[in-house]
Structures are given as structure tokens and as C-alpha cells.
PDB file of C-alpha atoms in Angstrom:
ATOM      1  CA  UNK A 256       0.000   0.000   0.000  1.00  0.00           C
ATOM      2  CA  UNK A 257       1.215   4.053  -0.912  1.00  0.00           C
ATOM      3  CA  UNK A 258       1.142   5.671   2.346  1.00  0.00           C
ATOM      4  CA  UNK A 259       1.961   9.376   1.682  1.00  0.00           C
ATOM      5  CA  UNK A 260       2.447  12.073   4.151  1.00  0.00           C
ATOM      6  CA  UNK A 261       2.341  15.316   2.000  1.00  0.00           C
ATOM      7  CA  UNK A 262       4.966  17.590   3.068  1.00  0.00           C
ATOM      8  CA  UNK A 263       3.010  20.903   4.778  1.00  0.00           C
ATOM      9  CA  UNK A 264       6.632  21.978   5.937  1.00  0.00           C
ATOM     10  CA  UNK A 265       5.456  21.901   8.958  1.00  0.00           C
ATOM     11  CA  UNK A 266       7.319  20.522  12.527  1.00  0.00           C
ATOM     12  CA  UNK A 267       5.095  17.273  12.982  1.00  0.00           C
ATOM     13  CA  UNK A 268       5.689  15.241   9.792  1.00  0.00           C
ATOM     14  CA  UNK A 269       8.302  12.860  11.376  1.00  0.00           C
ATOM     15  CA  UNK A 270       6.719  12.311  14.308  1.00  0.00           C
ATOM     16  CA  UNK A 271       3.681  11.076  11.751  1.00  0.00           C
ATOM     17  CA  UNK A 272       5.915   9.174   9.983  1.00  0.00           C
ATOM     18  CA  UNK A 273       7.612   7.097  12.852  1.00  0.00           C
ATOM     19  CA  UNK A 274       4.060   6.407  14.318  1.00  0.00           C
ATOM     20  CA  UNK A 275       3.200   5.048  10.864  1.00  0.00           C
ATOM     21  CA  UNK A 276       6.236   3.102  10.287  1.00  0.00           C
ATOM     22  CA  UNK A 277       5.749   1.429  13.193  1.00  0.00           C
ATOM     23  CA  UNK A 278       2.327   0.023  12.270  1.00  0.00           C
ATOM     24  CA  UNK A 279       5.026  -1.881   9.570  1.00  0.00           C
ATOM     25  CA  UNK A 280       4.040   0.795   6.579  1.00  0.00           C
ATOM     26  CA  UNK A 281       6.893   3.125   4.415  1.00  0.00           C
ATOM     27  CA  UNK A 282       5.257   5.716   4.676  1.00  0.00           C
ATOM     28  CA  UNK A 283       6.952   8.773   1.849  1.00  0.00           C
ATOM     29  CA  UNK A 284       6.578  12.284   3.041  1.00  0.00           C
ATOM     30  CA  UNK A 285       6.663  14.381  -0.303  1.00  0.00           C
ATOM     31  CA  UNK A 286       5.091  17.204  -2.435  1.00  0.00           C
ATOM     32  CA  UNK A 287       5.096  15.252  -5.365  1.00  0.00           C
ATOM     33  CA  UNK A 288       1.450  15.872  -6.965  1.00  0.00           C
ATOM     34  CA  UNK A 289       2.178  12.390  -8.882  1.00  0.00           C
ATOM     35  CA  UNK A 290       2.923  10.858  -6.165  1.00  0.00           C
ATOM     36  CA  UNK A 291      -0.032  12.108  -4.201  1.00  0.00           C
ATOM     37  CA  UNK A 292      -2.295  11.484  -6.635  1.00  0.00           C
ATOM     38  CA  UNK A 293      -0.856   7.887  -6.923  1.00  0.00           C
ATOM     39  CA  UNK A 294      -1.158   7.024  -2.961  1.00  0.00           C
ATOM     40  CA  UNK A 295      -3.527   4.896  -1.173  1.00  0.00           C
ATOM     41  CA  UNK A 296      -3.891   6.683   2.314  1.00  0.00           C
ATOM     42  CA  UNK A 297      -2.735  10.277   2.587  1.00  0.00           C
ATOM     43  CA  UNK A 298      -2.157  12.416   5.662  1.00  0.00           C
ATOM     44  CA  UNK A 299      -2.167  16.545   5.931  1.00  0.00           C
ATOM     45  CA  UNK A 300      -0.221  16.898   9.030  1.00  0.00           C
ATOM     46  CA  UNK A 301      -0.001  20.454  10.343  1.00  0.00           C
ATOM     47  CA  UNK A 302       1.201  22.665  13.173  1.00  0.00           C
ATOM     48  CA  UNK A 303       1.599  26.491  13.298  1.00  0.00           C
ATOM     49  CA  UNK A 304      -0.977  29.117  12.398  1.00  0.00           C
ATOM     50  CA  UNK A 305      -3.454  28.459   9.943  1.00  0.00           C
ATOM     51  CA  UNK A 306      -2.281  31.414   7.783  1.00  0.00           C
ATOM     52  CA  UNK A 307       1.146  30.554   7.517  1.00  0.00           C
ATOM     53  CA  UNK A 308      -0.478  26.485   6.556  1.00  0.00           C
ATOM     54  CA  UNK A 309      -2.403  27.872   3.468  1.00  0.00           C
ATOM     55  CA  UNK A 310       1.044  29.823   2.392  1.00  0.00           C
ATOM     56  CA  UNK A 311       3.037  26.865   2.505  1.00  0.00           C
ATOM     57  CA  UNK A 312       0.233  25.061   0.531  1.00  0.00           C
ATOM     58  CA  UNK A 313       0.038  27.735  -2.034  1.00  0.00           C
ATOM     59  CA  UNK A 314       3.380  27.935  -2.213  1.00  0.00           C
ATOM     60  CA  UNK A 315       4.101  23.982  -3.191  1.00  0.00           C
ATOM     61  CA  UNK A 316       0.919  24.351  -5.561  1.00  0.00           C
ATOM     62  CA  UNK A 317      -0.530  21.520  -3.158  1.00  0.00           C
ATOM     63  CA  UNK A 318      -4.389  23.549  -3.035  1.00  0.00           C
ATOM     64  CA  UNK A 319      -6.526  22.320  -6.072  1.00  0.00           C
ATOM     65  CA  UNK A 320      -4.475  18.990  -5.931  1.00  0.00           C
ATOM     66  CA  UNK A 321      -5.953  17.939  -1.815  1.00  0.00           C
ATOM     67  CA  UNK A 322      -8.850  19.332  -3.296  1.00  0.00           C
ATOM     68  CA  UNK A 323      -9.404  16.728  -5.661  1.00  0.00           C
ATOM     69  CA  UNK A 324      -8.232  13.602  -4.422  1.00  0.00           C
ATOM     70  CA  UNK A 325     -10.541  10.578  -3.883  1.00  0.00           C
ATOM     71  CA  UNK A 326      -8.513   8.628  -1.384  1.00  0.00           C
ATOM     72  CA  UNK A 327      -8.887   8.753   2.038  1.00  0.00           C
ATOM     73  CA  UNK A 328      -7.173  11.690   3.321  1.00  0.00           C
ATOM     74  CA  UNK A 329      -6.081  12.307   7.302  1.00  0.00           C
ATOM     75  CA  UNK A 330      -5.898  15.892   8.377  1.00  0.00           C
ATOM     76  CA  UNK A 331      -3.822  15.909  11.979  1.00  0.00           C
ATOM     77  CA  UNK A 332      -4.225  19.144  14.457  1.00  0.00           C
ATOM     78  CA  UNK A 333      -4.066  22.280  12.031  1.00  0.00           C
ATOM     79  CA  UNK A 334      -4.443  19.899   8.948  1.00  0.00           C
ATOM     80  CA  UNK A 335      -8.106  18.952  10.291  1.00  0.00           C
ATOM     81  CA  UNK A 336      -8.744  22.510  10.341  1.00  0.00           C
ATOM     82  CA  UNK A 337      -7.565  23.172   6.768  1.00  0.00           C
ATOM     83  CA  UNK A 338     -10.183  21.502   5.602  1.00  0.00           C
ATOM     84  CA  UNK A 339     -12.983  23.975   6.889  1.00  0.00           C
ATOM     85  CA  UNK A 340     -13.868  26.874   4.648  1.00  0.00           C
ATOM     86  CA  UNK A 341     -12.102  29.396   6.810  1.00  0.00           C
ATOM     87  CA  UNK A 342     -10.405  30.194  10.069  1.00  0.00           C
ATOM     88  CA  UNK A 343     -10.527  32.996  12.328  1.00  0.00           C
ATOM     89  CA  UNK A 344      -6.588  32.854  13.007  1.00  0.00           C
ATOM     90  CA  UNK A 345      -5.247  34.907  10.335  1.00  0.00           C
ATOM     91  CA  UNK A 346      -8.714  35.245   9.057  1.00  0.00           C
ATOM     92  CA  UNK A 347      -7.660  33.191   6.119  1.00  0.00           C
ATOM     93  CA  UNK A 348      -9.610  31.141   3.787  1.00  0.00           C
ATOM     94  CA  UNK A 349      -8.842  27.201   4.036  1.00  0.00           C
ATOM     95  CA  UNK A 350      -9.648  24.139   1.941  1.00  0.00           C
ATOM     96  CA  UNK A 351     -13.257  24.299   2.098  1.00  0.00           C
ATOM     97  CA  UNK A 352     -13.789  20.931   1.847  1.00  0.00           C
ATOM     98  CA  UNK A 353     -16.258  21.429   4.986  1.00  0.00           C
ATOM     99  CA  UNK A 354     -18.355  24.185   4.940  1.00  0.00           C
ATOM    100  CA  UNK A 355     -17.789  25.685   8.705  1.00  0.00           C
ATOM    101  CA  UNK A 356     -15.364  28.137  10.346  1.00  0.00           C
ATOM    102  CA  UNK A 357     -12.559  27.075  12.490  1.00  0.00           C
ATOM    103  CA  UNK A 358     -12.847  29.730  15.606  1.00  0.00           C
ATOM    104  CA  UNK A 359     -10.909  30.869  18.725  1.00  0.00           C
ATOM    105  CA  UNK A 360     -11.632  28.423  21.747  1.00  0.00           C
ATOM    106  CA  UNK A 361     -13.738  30.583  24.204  1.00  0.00           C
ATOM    107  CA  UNK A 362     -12.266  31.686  27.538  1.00  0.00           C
ATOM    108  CA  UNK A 363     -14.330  29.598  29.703  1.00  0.00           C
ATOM    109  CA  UNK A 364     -11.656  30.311  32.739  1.00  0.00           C
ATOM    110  CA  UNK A 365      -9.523  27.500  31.221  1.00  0.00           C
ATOM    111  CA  UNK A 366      -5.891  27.919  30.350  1.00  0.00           C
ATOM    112  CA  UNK A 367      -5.367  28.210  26.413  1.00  0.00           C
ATOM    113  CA  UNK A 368      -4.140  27.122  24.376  1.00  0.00           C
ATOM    114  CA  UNK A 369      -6.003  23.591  24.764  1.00  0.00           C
ATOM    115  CA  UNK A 370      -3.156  21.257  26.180  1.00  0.00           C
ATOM    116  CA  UNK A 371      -2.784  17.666  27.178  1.00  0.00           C
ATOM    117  CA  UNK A 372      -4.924  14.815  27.265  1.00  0.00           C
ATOM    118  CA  UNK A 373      -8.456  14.960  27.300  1.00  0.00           C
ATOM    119  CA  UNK A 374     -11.375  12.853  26.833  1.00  0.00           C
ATOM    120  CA  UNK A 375     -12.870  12.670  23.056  1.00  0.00           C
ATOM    121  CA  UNK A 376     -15.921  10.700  22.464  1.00  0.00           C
ATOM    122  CA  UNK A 377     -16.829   9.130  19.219  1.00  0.00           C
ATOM    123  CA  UNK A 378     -20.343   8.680  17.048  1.00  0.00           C
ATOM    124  CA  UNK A 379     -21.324   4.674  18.099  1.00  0.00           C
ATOM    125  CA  UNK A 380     -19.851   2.651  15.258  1.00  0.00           C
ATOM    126  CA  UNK A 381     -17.359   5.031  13.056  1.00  0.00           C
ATOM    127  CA  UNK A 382     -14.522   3.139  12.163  1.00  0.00           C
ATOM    128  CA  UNK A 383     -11.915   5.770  12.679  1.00  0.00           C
ATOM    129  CA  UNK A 384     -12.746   4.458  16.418  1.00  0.00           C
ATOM    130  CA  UNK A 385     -13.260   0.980  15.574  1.00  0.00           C
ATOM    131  CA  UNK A 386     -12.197  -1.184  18.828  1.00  0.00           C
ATOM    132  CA  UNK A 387     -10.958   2.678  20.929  1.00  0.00           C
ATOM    133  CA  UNK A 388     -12.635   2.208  24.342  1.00  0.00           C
ATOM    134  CA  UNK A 389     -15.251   5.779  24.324  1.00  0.00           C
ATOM    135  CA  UNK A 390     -13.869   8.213  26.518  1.00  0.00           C
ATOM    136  CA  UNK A 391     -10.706   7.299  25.741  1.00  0.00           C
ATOM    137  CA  UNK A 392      -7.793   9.951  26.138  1.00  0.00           C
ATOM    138  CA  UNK A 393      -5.645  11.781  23.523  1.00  0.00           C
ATOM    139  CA  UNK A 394      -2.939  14.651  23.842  1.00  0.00           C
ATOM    140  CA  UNK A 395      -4.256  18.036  22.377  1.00  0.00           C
ATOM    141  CA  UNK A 396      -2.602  21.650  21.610  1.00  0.00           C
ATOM    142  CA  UNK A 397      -4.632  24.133  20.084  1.00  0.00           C
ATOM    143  CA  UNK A 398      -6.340  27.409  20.670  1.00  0.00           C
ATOM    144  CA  UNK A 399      -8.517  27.356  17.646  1.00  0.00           C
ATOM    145  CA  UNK A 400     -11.561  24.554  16.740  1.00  0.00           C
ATOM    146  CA  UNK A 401     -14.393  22.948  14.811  1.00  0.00           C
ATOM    147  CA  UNK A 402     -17.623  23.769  16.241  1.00  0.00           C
ATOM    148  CA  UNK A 403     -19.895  20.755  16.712  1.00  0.00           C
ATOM    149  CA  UNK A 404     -21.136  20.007  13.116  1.00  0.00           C
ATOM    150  CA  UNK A 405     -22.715  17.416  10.606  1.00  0.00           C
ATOM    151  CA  UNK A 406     -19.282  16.725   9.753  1.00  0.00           C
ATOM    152  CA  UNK A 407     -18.710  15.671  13.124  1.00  0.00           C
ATOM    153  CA  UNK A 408     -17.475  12.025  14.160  1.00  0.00           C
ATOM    154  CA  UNK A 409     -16.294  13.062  18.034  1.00  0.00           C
ATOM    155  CA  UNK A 410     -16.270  15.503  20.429  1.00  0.00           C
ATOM    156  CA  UNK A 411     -14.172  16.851  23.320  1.00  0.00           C
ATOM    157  CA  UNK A 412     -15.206  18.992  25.924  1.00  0.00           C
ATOM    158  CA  UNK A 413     -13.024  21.792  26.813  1.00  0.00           C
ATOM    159  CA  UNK A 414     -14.889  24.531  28.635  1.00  0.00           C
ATOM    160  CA  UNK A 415     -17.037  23.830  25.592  1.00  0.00           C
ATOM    161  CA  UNK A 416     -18.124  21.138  22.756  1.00  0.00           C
ATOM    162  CA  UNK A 417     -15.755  20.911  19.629  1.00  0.00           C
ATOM    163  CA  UNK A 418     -15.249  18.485  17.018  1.00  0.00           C
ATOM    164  CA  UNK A 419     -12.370  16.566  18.151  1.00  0.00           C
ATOM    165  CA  UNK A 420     -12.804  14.526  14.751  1.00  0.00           C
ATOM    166  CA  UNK A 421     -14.484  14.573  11.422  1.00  0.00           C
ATOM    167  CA  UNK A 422     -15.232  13.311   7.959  1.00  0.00           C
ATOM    168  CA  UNK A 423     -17.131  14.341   5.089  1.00  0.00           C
ATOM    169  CA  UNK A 424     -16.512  11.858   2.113  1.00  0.00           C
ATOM    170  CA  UNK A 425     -13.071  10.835   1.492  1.00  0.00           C
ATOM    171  CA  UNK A 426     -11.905  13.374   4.047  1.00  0.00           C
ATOM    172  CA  UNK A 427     -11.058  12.615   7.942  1.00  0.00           C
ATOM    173  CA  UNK A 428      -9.892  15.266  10.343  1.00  0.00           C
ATOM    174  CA  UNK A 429      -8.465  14.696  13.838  1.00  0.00           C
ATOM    175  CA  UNK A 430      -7.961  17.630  16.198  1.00  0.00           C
ATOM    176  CA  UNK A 431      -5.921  15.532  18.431  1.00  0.00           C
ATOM    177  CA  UNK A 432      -2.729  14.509  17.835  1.00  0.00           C
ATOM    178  CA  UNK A 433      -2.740  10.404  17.129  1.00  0.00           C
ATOM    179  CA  UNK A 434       0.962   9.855  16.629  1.00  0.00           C
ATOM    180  CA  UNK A 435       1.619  11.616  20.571  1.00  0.00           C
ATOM    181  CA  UNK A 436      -1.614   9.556  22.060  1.00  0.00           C
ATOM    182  CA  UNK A 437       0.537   6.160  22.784  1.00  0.00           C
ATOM    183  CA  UNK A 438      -2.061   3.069  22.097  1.00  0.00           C
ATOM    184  CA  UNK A 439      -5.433   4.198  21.537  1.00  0.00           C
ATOM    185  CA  UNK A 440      -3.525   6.952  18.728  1.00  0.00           C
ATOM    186  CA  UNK A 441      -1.674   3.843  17.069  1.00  0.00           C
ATOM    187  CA  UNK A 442      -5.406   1.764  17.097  1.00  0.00           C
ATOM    188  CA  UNK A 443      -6.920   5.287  15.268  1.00  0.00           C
ATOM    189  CA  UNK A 444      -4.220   5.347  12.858  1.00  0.00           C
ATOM    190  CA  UNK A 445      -4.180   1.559  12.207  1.00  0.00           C
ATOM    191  CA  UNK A 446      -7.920   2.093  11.579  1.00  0.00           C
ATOM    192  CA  UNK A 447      -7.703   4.972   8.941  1.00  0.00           C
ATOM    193  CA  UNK A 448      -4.732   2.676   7.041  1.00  0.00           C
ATOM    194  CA  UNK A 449      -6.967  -0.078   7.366  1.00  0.00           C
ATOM    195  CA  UNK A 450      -9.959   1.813   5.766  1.00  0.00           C
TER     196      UNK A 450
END
């Protein structure tokens, strides 16, 4: 199987890779559009600000090509919110691939940014969380998220409800960060490559 992590330039993509290696995958971390468009499984890491994200994906011409690929696609952290229609940090236009904003966690007395482990429940038989005990734990950082919506597969409560995972189509989003949640983020990867 082509496992391909495209390259977002951004500070998580060997962490991804190790935590799919050692599932026994070779996984290729590139920009290649050929190679992209010739994967099985792709995953849209991302850390940073959204704004500087979409730069880096203008940059590498990488836009119109996520856009139309028909494989299942993994956005981690940022690269779940990429594939909203916009965010309020930066106030930049993303993806679009789900039509909702990504906004500022509310102050609900809580420190932010969002992190550490926390709680995310799942929708009763989704197969991202195929055989994940519910209420199982996973390590966040973030300050920005997915309001609850119809893309929504699993939520977290931080202060408020967020989408701590979704999918529309071909397209699966994780806020969390799977390859830095030990077991139960090796089960959730192992599920999407099993897909």
C-alpha cells in the first residue's frame, strides 16, 4: 500500500511518519502531486498558524491537488482545520472541503491554548474508532476549533463542545494529535490505514 504524508513543511511530519512506520508501513513524506495522486492513504499533518499552513500550501501548488483527491485523506491538528472553509486565526480562507469556520476556543476560565490529554468521544460505530474504548484519552494543543457540526465524528469537551474529529466523504480530520496519544492513537491510525 502508498502511504503518503504530504509535506506541509510543517514541525510534525516525522513524528507522523515514525508512528506510521511502526504500524510496519513506508510511509513517503513528499510534495510530489504524482505521487499524491498515486497514494492509497494520505495524511495533511499540520502545526503552526493556519495562515502561515495555506502559504506553505500555495506555495508547493498543493491547493486544487488535496482538493481533488478521492482517497482517504487524514488531516492531523491544524491539517483537520484546513479543511474547513475558513479560520478565524489569520482570518484566512482554508480548503473548504467542509463548509464551517474554524474559531478561537472561548475563555471559559480555562488555560489556552487547549493542552494535554483529554477525553474525546466518538459517534457509536465510526470506524476511525473501531475497537478505541469511548472516553478514551488523547494529547491536544490548540487554541482554535471545529464547532460541533454534521461533519462531526467526536467531540471533546473543553470549557465547551468541539469536534475533536471529522469526515465528510473521502476526508477525515483529527484535532488531536494520534501519533503523541501512545495506544489508543496507534489503534486510530491503524484504523484509517486499514480503511
Amino acid at each position: 500500500m502508498k502511504v503518503v504524508i504530504i509535506d506541509t513543511a510543517c514541525a510534525n511530519l516525522a513524528s507522523v511518519k515514525y508512528a506510521v512506520e511502526r504500524l510496519g508501513y513506508q510511509p513517503v513524506i513528499t510534495m510530489d502531486p504524482d505521487l499524491i495522486l498515486q497514494s492509497d492513504k494520505l495524511f495533511l499533518p499540520g502545526v503552526g498558524t493556519a495562515e502561515a499552513a495555506m502559504n506553505q500550501l500555495a506555495q508547493r501548488n498543493l491547493i486544487d491537488l488535496i482538493k481533488v483527491c478521492t482517497q482517504p485523506i487524514l488531516g492531523i491538528c491544524l491539517g483537520m482545520q484546513l479543511l474547513a472553509s475558513h479560520s478565524q486565526e489569520g482570518n484566512v480562507n482554508t480548503l473548504g472541503v467542509i463548509d464551517e469556520s474554524i474559531v478561537k476556543l472561548p475563555d471559559c476560565g480555562l488555560p489556552l491554548p487547549h493542552t494535554g490529554w483529554n477525553q474525546v468521544n466518538a459517534k457509536a460505530g465510526d470506524h476511525l474508532f473501531r475497537d478505541i474504548p469511548e472516553g478514551s484519552y488523547f494529547y491536544f494543543v490548540h487554541g482554535y476549533a471545529l464547532p460541533i457540526c454534521s461533519a462531526t465524528i467526536a467531540e471533546t469537551k473543553y470549557g465547551e463542545n468541539f469536534s475533536a474529529a471529522v469526515q465528510k466523504d473521502n476526508y477525515f480530520g483529527v484535532q488531536f494529535h494520534p501519533e503523541r496519544s501512545g495506544s489508543v492513537g496507534a489503534k486510530l491510525l491503524k484504523n484509517f490505514l486499514e480503511i
